Amino acid sequence: ISVLWHETWSEVLEEASRELVTNKNPEAMVSLLDPLHRLLETQPPETFREVAFVQAYGRELREARRWVGKWQTTGNKSNLDQAWQVYHRVFQRVHRQKESLSHLEMEHVSPLLLKARNLELAMPGTYDPLSQEPVVVIVSFVESIDVVTSSKQKPRILSIKGSDGRSYRYILKGHEDLKQDERVMQLFGLINQLLQHHPHTQKKDLSIKRVSVVPLAQGSDTGVKAGLIGWVPNCDTLHALIKFYREQKNALLTTEASLMRSMAGKTEDLCLLQKVECFRSALDATEGRDLQRAMWLRSPTAEAWLSRRTMYCRSLAVMSIVGYILGLGDRHPSNLMIERETGRVVHIDFGDCFEVASLRERFPEKVPFRLTRILLLALEVSGVEGNFRQTCEVIMGILRNNVDTVMAMLEAFVHDPLITWRLIRIGANREPQQQRVWNGEP
């Protein structure tokens, strides 16, 4: 469900093209494609989607492999060119199919899960050994699966019916090992306990919003990693709030990026000082009060707005300090969420920890935490000198007073052999990790 065959082939063929065309390394291309060919030959299709893939592309992929075999035997480059022509045709078709994917039927991707009823498995993320309530178990899986088309990885939105009569929603993510996110949630649980035992933070309801994270086993044949993340209800991403406000004003979502392009064309070709000048020019031409005004427009009363703004300020301060301690990066607008009723800031996606984002080859993050103009102006008149600074000082003091406890947990899961930390790729023979590139949106 998390990664379909045509998605896997699309991604591997794209990577293989870089090896062949850019790096001039046909052996690396073949080594990338060999495991998928072996999978097609040894594992018969089990679902409707897999059968359809074999019928649509099986013959061409077998033909391409025969050409590769001839190249390996004779060393004739024309055979390799013939193979790549076939691979390229397949890539174009599976890539279009991947990009158009917006919905899946459980019957077509996993009929066994669709038939499963009244399982003895606890609902993912709900089991609490200390609770006196009956354990909520899985009753059935919902037939329809939505695909998040705005993300490159295209995670699925999966619904499961529980024995308590409720429907639980999860994000099913492929391509990612969520053990790291799970350990980060455990760290947040420890910090929440420290905050609950401190009179100042307990009185002000300072805590970190946690979500259930369930890493799933890695496939032995395909090497596919996947996991479930509990759905965060009643929240909007920072990106969605900015988009909401700008649509109300008939403003372009990528206004700042458009201004920078009109001033300098390709900003990538500029030197650092020119980039800064271009960036400041775009800031001077725009207000940056989108989040501030979106929060005001979505509040039913002035009292509700004041309460939400206060909680926004305090929760932003809490996660700024905790994120600084954790070395948390990749805080783009789609990874920051705000609860609709309370204004609490909620963070998601903890793949970049321990300052790995600051060591990127492209677009390294040099700031300790995200406090950009849009976030800063939403703090209103006091800015960072009011609740924000006071909360930051209190949280830092609590973490310092409990440094042994916090460091014990950090050291434990940093050295966990089950986690593949995405840390520094120092070796010159290893390619830099693929990074998300800012697309010009705020």
CSV table of C-alpha atoms in Angstrom, one decimal:
chain,number,residue,atom,x,y,z
A,1,ILE,CA,0.0,0.0,0.0
A,2,SER,CA,2.7,2.4,1.0
A,3,VAL,CA,4.8,2.1,-2.2
A,4,LEU,CA,3.3,0.6,-5.4
A,5,TRP,CA,5.4,-1.2,-8.0
A,6,HIS,CA,5.1,1.6,-10.6
A,7,GLU,CA,6.2,4.1,-7.9
A,8,THR,CA,9.2,2.0,-7.1
A,9,TRP,CA,10.2,1.6,-10.7
A,10,SER,CA,9.7,5.3,-11.4
A,11,GLU,CA,12.0,6.3,-8.6
A,12,VAL,CA,14.7,3.7,-9.3
A,13,LEU,CA,14.7,4.5,-13.1
A,14,GLU,CA,15.1,8.2,-12.3
A,15,GLU,CA,18.1,7.4,-10.1
A,16,ALA,CA,19.5,5.0,-12.7
A,17,SER,CA,19.2,7.8,-15.4
A,18,ARG,CA,21.4,10.0,-13.2
A,19,GLU,CA,24.0,7.2,-12.9
A,20,LEU,CA,24.0,6.6,-16.7
A,21,VAL,CA,23.6,10.1,-18.1
A,22,THR,CA,25.2,12.3,-15.5
A,23,ASN,CA,27.8,10.1,-13.8
A,24,LYS,CA,28.6,8.0,-16.9
A,25,ASN,CA,28.4,4.9,-14.7
A,26,PRO,CA,26.4,2.1,-16.5
A,27,GLU,CA,27.5,-0.5,-13.9
A,28,ALA,CA,25.8,1.5,-11.2
A,29,MET,CA,22.7,1.8,-13.3
A,30,VAL,CA,22.5,-2.0,-13.7
A,31,SER,CA,23.1,-2.6,-10.0
A,32,LEU,CA,20.2,-0.4,-9.2
A,33,LEU,CA,17.8,-2.1,-11.6
A,34,ASP,CA,18.9,-5.7,-10.9
A,35,PRO,CA,17.0,-6.1,-7.6
A,36,LEU,CA,13.7,-5.0,-9.2
A,37,HIS,CA,14.2,-7.4,-12.1
A,38,ARG,CA,14.8,-10.2,-9.7
A,39,LEU,CA,11.7,-9.3,-7.8
A,40,LEU,CA,9.6,-9.4,-11.0
A,41,GLU,CA,11.0,-12.8,-11.9
A,42,THR,CA,10.7,-14.5,-8.4
A,43,GLN,CA,7.6,-12.9,-6.8
A,44,PRO,CA,4.4,-13.4,-8.7
A,45,PRO,CA,1.9,-10.5,-8.6
A,46,GLU,CA,-0.6,-10.8,-5.7
A,47,THR,CA,-2.9,-7.8,-6.1
A,48,PHE,CA,-4.8,-6.2,-9.0
A,49,ARG,CA,-2.3,-3.3,-9.2
A,50,GLU,CA,0.6,-5.6,-9.4
A,51,VAL,CA,-1.0,-7.7,-12.1
A,52,ALA,CA,-1.8,-4.6,-14.1
A,53,PHE,CA,1.8,-3.5,-13.8
A,54,VAL,CA,3.1,-6.8,-15.1
A,55,GLN,CA,0.7,-6.7,-18.0
A,56,ALA,CA,1.6,-3.2,-18.9
A,57,TYR,CA,5.3,-3.2,-18.5
A,58,GLY,CA,6.5,-6.8,-18.0
A,59,ARG,CA,7.4,-7.4,-21.7
A,60,GLU,CA,9.3,-4.2,-22.2
A,61,LEU,CA,11.3,-4.6,-18.9
A,62,ARG,CA,12.2,-8.2,-20.0
A,63,GLU,CA,13.3,-6.8,-23.4
A,64,ALA,CA,15.4,-4.1,-21.7
A,65,ARG,CA,17.1,-6.7,-19.5
A,66,ARG,CA,18.0,-8.8,-22.5
A,67,TRP,CA,19.7,-5.8,-24.1
A,68,VAL,CA,21.6,-5.2,-20.8
A,69,GLY,CA,22.7,-8.9,-20.8
A,70,LYS,CA,24.0,-8.6,-24.3
A,71,TRP,CA,26.0,-5.4,-23.3
A,72,GLN,CA,27.5,-7.2,-20.3
A,73,THR,CA,28.5,-10.1,-22.6
A,74,THR,CA,29.8,-8.2,-25.6
A,75,GLY,CA,30.6,-4.8,-24.2
A,76,ASN,CA,28.9,-3.3,-27.2
A,77,LYS,CA,27.6,0.2,-26.2
A,78,SER,CA,24.8,0.1,-28.8
A,79,ASN,CA,23.2,-2.7,-26.8
A,80,LEU,CA,23.2,-0.5,-23.7
A,81,ASP,CA,21.6,2.3,-25.7
A,82,GLN,CA,18.9,0.0,-26.9
A,83,ALA,CA,18.2,-1.0,-23.3
A,84,TRP,CA,18.1,2.6,-22.1
A,85,GLN,CA,15.6,3.5,-24.8
A,86,VAL,CA,13.2,0.9,-23.5
A,87,TYR,CA,13.8,1.9,-19.9
A,88,HIS,CA,13.2,5.6,-20.8
A,89,ARG,CA,9.8,4.7,-22.4
A,90,VAL,CA,8.8,2.8,-19.4
A,91,PHE,CA,9.9,5.6,-17.1
A,92,GLN,CA,7.8,8.2,-18.9
A,93,ARG,CA,4.7,6.1,-18.6
A,94,VAL,CA,5.1,5.0,-15.0
A,95,HIS,CA,6.1,8.6,-14.0
A,96,ARG,CA,2.8,9.9,-15.5
A,97,GLN,CA,0.9,7.2,-13.7
A,98,LYS,CA,2.6,8.1,-10.4
A,99,GLU,CA,1.9,11.8,-10.7
A,100,SER,CA,-1.8,11.2,-11.5
A,101,LEU,CA,-2.2,8.9,-8.4
A,102,SER,CA,-4.8,10.5,-6.0
A,103,HIS,CA,-6.9,7.6,-4.8
A,104,LEU,CA,-6.5,3.9,-4.1
A,105,GLU,CA,-9.0,1.1,-3.4
A,106,MET,CA,-8.0,-1.3,-0.7
A,107,GLU,CA,-9.4,-4.1,-2.8
A,108,HIS,CA,-6.9,-3.4,-5.5
A,109,VAL,CA,-3.8,-2.9,-3.3
A,110,SER,CA,-4.3,-5.2,-0.4
A,111,PRO,CA,-7.4,-7.5,-0.5
A,112,LEU,CA,-6.1,-9.4,2.6
A,113,LEU,CA,-6.4,-6.3,4.7
A,114,LEU,CA,-9.8,-5.5,3.3
A,115,LYS,CA,-11.1,-9.0,4.3
A,116,ALA,CA,-9.5,-8.8,7.8
A,117,ARG,CA,-12.1,-8.6,10.6
A,118,ASN,CA,-12.1,-8.3,14.4
A,119,LEU,CA,-8.3,-8.7,14.8
A,120,GLU,CA,-6.6,-9.1,18.2
A,121,LEU,CA,-4.2,-6.3,17.4
A,122,ALA,CA,-4.5,-3.1,19.4
A,123,MET,CA,-5.2,0.1,17.4
A,124,PRO,CA,-1.8,1.5,16.5
A,125,GLY,CA,-0.6,4.1,19.0
A,126,THR,CA,-3.5,3.7,21.5
A,127,TYR,CA,-2.2,0.9,23.8
A,128,ASP,CA,-1.4,2.0,27.3
A,129,PRO,CA,-0.3,-0.7,29.8
A,130,LEU,CA,-1.2,1.6,32.8
A,131,SER,CA,-4.8,2.4,31.6
A,132,GLN,CA,-7.8,0.7,33.1
A,133,GLU,CA,-9.8,1.1,30.0
A,134,PRO,CA,-10.4,-1.9,27.6
A,135,VAL,CA,-7.9,-2.1,24.8
A,136,VAL,CA,-9.2,-0.8,21.5
A,137,VAL,CA,-8.5,-3.4,18.8
A,138,ILE,CA,-8.8,-3.3,15.0
A,139,VAL,CA,-12.2,-4.2,13.7
A,140,SER,CA,-11.8,-3.5,10.0
A,141,PHE,CA,-10.0,-1.4,7.4
A,142,VAL,CA,-11.8,1.3,5.4
A,143,GLU,CA,-12.1,0.5,1.7
A,144,SER,CA,-10.9,3.8,0.3
A,145,ILE,CA,-7.4,5.2,0.7
A,146,ASP,CA,-6.6,8.9,-0.2
A,147,VAL,CA,-3.2,9.9,-1.5
A,148,VAL,CA,-1.6,13.2,-0.5
A,149,THR,CA,-0.7,14.6,-3.9
A,150,SER,CA,1.1,17.7,-2.6
A,151,SER,CA,4.0,15.6,-1.2
A,152,LYS,CA,6.7,14.1,-3.4
A,153,GLN,CA,6.6,10.9,-1.5
A,154,LYS,CA,2.8,10.7,-1.8
A,155,PRO,CA,1.9,9.3,1.6
A,156,ARG,CA,-1.5,7.6,2.1
A,157,ILE,CA,-4.3,8.6,4.4
A,158,LEU,CA,-5.6,5.3,5.9
A,159,SER,CA,-8.7,4.9,8.1
A,160,ILE,CA,-9.1,2.0,10.5
A,161,LYS,CA,-12.3,1.2,12.5
A,162,GLY,CA,-11.8,0.3,16.1
A,163,SER,CA,-13.7,-1.8,18.6
A,164,ASP,CA,-14.9,1.4,20.4
A,165,GLY,CA,-16.9,2.4,17.3
A,166,ARG,CA,-14.5,5.2,16.3
A,167,SER,CA,-12.6,5.6,13.0
A,168,TYR,CA,-8.9,6.2,13.4
A,169,ARG,CA,-7.0,8.0,10.7
A,170,TYR,CA,-3.3,7.6,10.0
A,171,ILE,CA,-0.7,8.8,7.6
A,172,LEU,CA,1.0,5.8,6.0
A,173,LYS,CA,4.4,6.9,4.8
A,174,GLY,CA,6.7,4.9,2.5
A,175,HIS,CA,10.4,5.4,1.8
A,176,GLU,CA,11.0,6.5,5.4
A,177,ASP,CA,12.2,4.7,8.5
A,178,LEU,CA,10.1,6.2,11.3
A,179,LYS,CA,12.1,4.7,14.2
A,180,GLN,CA,13.8,8.1,14.5
A,181,ASP,CA,10.4,9.9,14.8
A,182,GLU,CA,9.3,7.3,17.4
A,183,ARG,CA,12.4,8.0,19.5
A,184,VAL,CA,11.8,11.8,19.2
A,185,MET,CA,8.3,11.3,20.5
A,186,GLN,CA,9.7,9.4,23.5
A,187,LEU,CA,12.0,12.4,24.2
A,188,PHE,CA,9.0,14.7,24.0
A,189,GLY,CA,7.2,12.5,26.5
A,190,LEU,CA,10.1,12.8,28.9
A,191,ILE,CA,10.2,16.6,28.5
A,192,ASN,CA,6.5,16.8,29.1
A,193,GLN,CA,6.9,15.0,32.4
A,194,LEU,CA,9.6,17.5,33.4
A,195,LEU,CA,7.3,20.4,32.5
A,196,GLN,CA,4.4,18.8,34.5
A,197,HIS,CA,6.5,18.7,37.6
A,198,HIS,CA,7.6,22.3,37.4
A,199,PRO,CA,5.0,24.7,39.0
A,200,HIS,CA,5.6,27.5,36.5
A,201,THR,CA,5.2,25.5,33.4
A,202,GLN,CA,2.3,23.4,34.8
A,203,LYS,CA,0.3,26.5,35.6
A,204,LYS,CA,0.7,27.8,32.1
A,205,ASP,CA,-0.1,24.4,30.4
A,206,LEU,CA,3.3,24.3,28.7
A,207,SER,CA,3.7,20.9,26.9
A,208,ILE,CA,4.7,19.5,23.5
A,209,LYS,CA,1.9,18.0,21.4
A,210,ARG,CA,2.8,14.4,20.6
A,211,VAL,CA,1.5,12.1,17.8
A,212,SER,CA,1.5,8.3,17.7
A,213,VAL,CA,4.3,6.9,15.5
A,214,VAL,CA,4.4,3.2,14.6
A,215,PRO,CA,7.4,2.1,12.5
A,216,LEU,CA,6.6,-1.0,10.4
A,217,ALA,CA,9.0,-3.8,9.5
A,218,GLN,CA,11.3,-3.3,6.6
A,219,GLY,CA,10.5,-5.6,3.7
A,220,SER,CA,13.2,-8.3,3.3
A,221,ASP,CA,12.9,-8.5,-0.4
A,222,THR,CA,12.1,-5.0,-1.5
A,223,GLY,CA,13.8,-3.0,1.2
A,224,VAL,CA,10.8,-0.8,1.4
A,225,LYS,CA,10.5,1.2,4.7
A,226,ALA,CA,7.2,2.4,6.0
A,227,GLY,CA,5.3,3.5,9.1
A,228,LEU,CA,2.1,4.9,10.5
A,229,ILE,CA,1.8,8.4,12.0
A,230,GLY,CA,-1.4,9.3,13.9
A,231,TRP,CA,-3.5,11.9,12.2
A,232,VAL,CA,-3.4,15.3,14.0
A,233,PRO,CA,-7.0,16.5,14.1
A,234,ASN,CA,-8.1,20.1,14.1
A,235,CYS,CA,-4.8,21.5,12.9
A,236,ASP,CA,-3.7,23.6,9.9
A,237,THR,CA,-0.2,23.8,8.5
A,238,LEU,CA,1.5,27.2,8.4
A,239,HIS,CA,1.4,26.9,4.6
A,240,ALA,CA,-2.4,26.3,4.6
A,241,LEU,CA,-3.0,29.4,6.8
A,242,ILE,CA,-0.8,31.6,4.6
A,243,LYS,CA,-2.6,30.3,1.5
A,244,PHE,CA,-6.0,30.9,3.1
A,245,TYR,CA,-5.2,34.5,3.9
A,246,ARG,CA,-3.6,35.3,0.5
A,247,GLU,CA,-6.5,33.8,-1.3
A,248,GLN,CA,-8.8,36.1,0.6
A,249,LYS,CA,-6.8,39.0,-0.6
A,250,ASN,CA,-6.4,37.7,-4.1
A,251,ALA,CA,-2.6,37.7,-3.6
A,252,LEU,CA,-0.1,35.3,-5.2
A,253,LEU,CA,1.1,32.6,-2.8
A,254,THR,CA,4.7,32.9,-4.1
A,255,THR,CA,4.8,36.7,-4.0
A,256,GLU,CA,8.2,37.0,-2.4
A,257,ALA,CA,9.8,34.5,-4.8
A,258,SER,CA,8.2,36.3,-7.8
A,259,LEU,CA,9.6,39.6,-6.6
A,260,MET,CA,13.1,38.1,-6.2
A,261,ARG,CA,13.0,36.6,-9.7
A,262,SER,CA,11.8,39.9,-11.3
A,263,MET,CA,14.8,41.6,-9.6
A,264,ALA,CA,17.6,39.1,-10.3
A,265,GLY,CA,16.3,36.3,-12.5
A,266,LYS,CA,18.2,33.2,-11.3
A,267,THR,CA,19.1,33.9,-7.7
A,268,GLU,CA,21.2,30.7,-7.6
A,269,ASP,CA,23.8,32.4,-9.8
A,270,LEU,CA,24.2,35.4,-7.4
A,271,CYS,CA,26.9,35.9,-4.8
A,272,LEU,CA,26.0,35.9,-1.1
A,273,LEU,CA,25.7,39.7,-0.8
A,274,GLN,CA,23.6,40.0,-3.9
A,275,LYS,CA,21.3,37.2,-2.6
A,276,VAL,CA,20.9,39.1,0.7
A,277,GLU,CA,20.1,42.4,-1.1
A,278,CYS,CA,17.6,40.6,-3.3
A,279,PHE,CA,16.0,38.9,-0.3
A,280,ARG,CA,15.7,42.2,1.7
A,281,SER,CA,14.2,43.9,-1.3
A,282,ALA,CA,11.4,41.3,-1.4
A,283,LEU,CA,10.9,41.7,2.3
A,284,ASP,CA,10.6,45.5,2.0
A,285,ALA,CA,8.0,45.1,-0.7
A,286,THR,CA,5.7,42.8,1.4
A,287,GLU,CA,4.3,43.0,4.9
A,288,GLY,CA,4.6,39.4,6.1
A,289,ARG,CA,1.6,39.6,8.4
A,290,ASP,CA,-0.2,36.7,6.8
A,291,LEU,CA,-0.2,34.4,9.9
A,292,GLN,CA,-1.0,37.2,12.3
A,293,ARG,CA,-4.1,38.2,10.3
A,294,ALA,CA,-5.2,34.7,9.5
A,295,MET,CA,-5.2,33.9,13.3
A,296,TRP,CA,-7.3,37.0,13.9
A,297,LEU,CA,-9.8,36.2,11.1
A,298,ARG,CA,-10.3,32.6,12.3
A,299,SER,CA,-11.0,33.6,15.9
A,300,PRO,CA,-14.7,34.0,16.8
A,301,THR,CA,-14.1,36.6,19.5
A,302,ALA,CA,-11.3,38.9,20.7
A,303,GLU,CA,-11.0,36.9,23.9
A,304,ALA,CA,-10.5,33.7,21.9
A,305,TRP,CA,-7.9,35.4,19.7
A,306,LEU,CA,-6.0,36.6,22.8
A,307,SER,CA,-6.0,33.1,24.3
A,308,ARG,CA,-4.8,31.5,21.0
A,309,ARG,CA,-2.1,34.1,20.5
A,310,THR,CA,-0.8,33.5,24.0
A,311,MET,CA,-0.7,29.8,23.6
A,312,TYR,CA,0.9,30.3,20.1
A,313,CYS,CA,3.6,32.4,21.7
A,314,ARG,CA,4.4,30.0,24.5
A,315,SER,CA,4.2,26.8,22.5
A,316,LEU,CA,6.4,28.4,19.8
A,317,ALA,CA,9.0,29.2,22.5
A,318,VAL,CA,8.9,25.7,24.0
A,319,MET,CA,9.5,24.0,20.6
A,320,SER,CA,12.2,26.6,19.7
A,321,ILE,CA,14.3,25.6,22.7
A,322,VAL,CA,13.6,21.9,22.5
A,323,GLY,CA,14.3,21.9,18.7
A,324,TYR,CA,17.5,23.8,19.4
A,325,ILE,CA,18.6,21.1,21.9
A,326,LEU,CA,17.6,18.4,19.5
A,327,GLY,CA,19.3,20.0,16.5
A,328,LEU,CA,16.0,19.9,14.6
A,329,GLY,CA,15.9,21.1,11.1
A,330,ASP,CA,13.7,21.1,8.0
A,331,ARG,CA,11.1,23.4,9.6
A,332,HIS,CA,9.4,24.5,6.4
A,333,PRO,CA,5.8,25.8,6.5
A,334,SER,CA,4.3,22.3,5.9
A,335,ASN,CA,6.1,20.9,8.9
A,336,LEU,CA,4.6,23.5,11.3
A,337,MET,CA,1.0,23.2,12.3
A,338,ILE,CA,-1.3,25.3,14.5
A,339,GLU,CA,-4.3,23.9,16.4
A,340,ARG,CA,-7.5,25.7,15.4
A,341,GLU,CA,-9.1,25.9,18.9
A,342,THR,CA,-6.0,26.6,21.1
A,343,GLY,CA,-3.4,28.2,18.8
A,344,ARG,CA,-0.8,25.6,20.0
A,345,VAL,CA,2.2,25.1,17.6
A,346,VAL,CA,2.6,21.4,16.6
A,347,HIS,CA,5.7,20.1,14.8
A,348,ILE,CA,5.7,17.1,12.5
A,349,ASP,CA,8.4,15.2,10.5
A,350,PHE,CA,11.5,14.8,12.6
A,351,GLY,CA,13.8,13.2,10.0
A,352,ASP,CA,16.5,15.9,10.3
A,353,CYS,CA,17.9,15.9,13.9
A,354,PHE,CA,21.3,16.6,15.5
A,355,GLU,CA,22.0,19.5,13.2
A,356,VAL,CA,22.1,17.4,10.0
A,357,ALA,CA,20.3,20.2,8.2
A,358,SER,CA,23.1,22.6,9.0
A,359,LEU,CA,25.6,20.3,7.3
A,360,ARG,CA,23.8,20.0,4.0
A,361,GLU,CA,25.8,20.6,0.8
A,362,ARG,CA,22.9,22.6,-0.6
A,363,PHE,CA,20.9,25.1,1.4
A,364,PRO,CA,22.4,24.4,4.8
A,365,GLU,CA,20.3,25.7,7.8
A,366,LYS,CA,22.6,27.9,9.9
A,367,VAL,CA,20.0,29.2,12.4
A,368,PRO,CA,19.3,27.5,15.8
A,369,PHE,CA,15.6,27.4,15.2
A,370,ARG,CA,13.0,28.9,12.8
A,371,LEU,CA,11.8,32.3,13.8
A,372,THR,CA,11.2,34.0,10.5
A,373,ARG,CA,9.3,37.2,9.9
A,374,ILE,CA,5.9,35.6,9.6
A,375,LEU,CA,6.3,33.8,12.9
A,376,LEU,CA,7.8,36.8,14.6
A,377,LEU,CA,5.0,39.3,13.5
A,378,ALA,CA,2.3,36.8,14.8
A,379,LEU,CA,3.7,37.4,18.3
A,380,GLU,CA,2.2,40.8,18.0
A,381,VAL,CA,3.3,44.0,19.9
A,382,SER,CA,5.7,42.5,22.4
A,383,GLY,CA,7.6,40.4,19.8
A,384,VAL,CA,10.3,38.2,21.4
A,385,GLU,CA,10.6,40.4,24.5
A,386,GLY,CA,7.4,39.2,26.3
A,387,ASN,CA,6.0,35.8,26.8
A,388,PHE,CA,8.4,34.3,24.2
A,389,ARG,CA,11.6,35.2,25.9
A,390,GLN,CA,10.3,34.4,29.4
A,391,THR,CA,9.1,31.0,28.3
A,392,CYS,CA,12.4,30.3,26.5
A,393,GLU,CA,14.4,31.1,29.6
A,394,VAL,CA,12.2,28.8,31.8
A,395,ILE,CA,12.3,25.9,29.4
A,396,MET,CA,16.1,26.2,29.0
A,397,GLY,CA,16.4,26.3,32.8
A,398,ILE,CA,14.4,23.2,33.3
A,399,LEU,CA,16.4,21.3,30.6
A,400,ARG,CA,19.7,22.4,32.2
A,401,ASN,CA,18.5,21.4,35.7
A,402,ASN,CA,17.7,17.9,34.3
A,403,VAL,CA,20.6,17.6,31.9
A,404,ASP,CA,21.6,14.1,33.1
A,405,THR,CA,18.1,12.8,32.5
A,406,VAL,CA,17.8,14.4,29.0
A,407,MET,CA,21.3,13.3,27.9
A,408,ALA,CA,20.7,9.7,29.1
A,409,MET,CA,17.7,9.4,26.7
A,410,LEU,CA,19.5,11.2,23.9
A,411,GLU,CA,22.6,9.0,24.1
A,412,ALA,CA,20.4,5.9,24.3
A,413,PHE,CA,18.6,6.4,21.1
A,414,VAL,CA,21.5,8.0,19.2
A,415,HIS,CA,23.4,4.7,19.7
A,416,ASP,CA,20.4,2.6,18.9
A,417,PRO,CA,21.5,0.1,16.2
A,418,LEU,CA,18.0,-0.1,14.8
A,419,ILE,CA,18.0,3.5,13.8
A,420,THR,CA,19.7,4.7,10.6
A,421,TRP,CA,20.6,8.2,11.5
A,422,ARG,CA,20.7,10.6,8.6
A,423,LEU,CA,23.8,12.3,9.9
A,424,ILE,CA,26.9,13.7,8.1
A,425,ARG,CA,27.9,11.9,5.0
A,426,ILE,CA,31.6,12.6,5.3
A,427,GLY,CA,33.0,10.1,2.8
A,428,ALA,CA,34.0,11.7,-0.5
A,429,ASN,CA,32.8,8.5,-2.3
A,430,ARG,CA,29.2,8.9,-0.9
A,431,GLU,CA,26.7,11.1,-2.5
A,432,PRO,CA,25.1,13.9,-0.6
A,433,GLN,CA,21.6,13.2,0.7
A,434,GLN,CA,18.8,14.5,-1.5
A,435,GLN,CA,17.3,17.5,0.1
A,436,ARG,CA,14.0,19.3,-0.1
A,437,VAL,CA,14.4,22.5,-2.1
A,438,TRP,CA,12.5,25.6,-1.3
A,439,ASN,CA,9.9,26.2,-4.0
A,440,GLY,CA,9.4,29.9,-3.4
A,441,GLU,CA,6.4,29.6,-1.1
A,442,PRO,CA,6.5,31.4,2.3
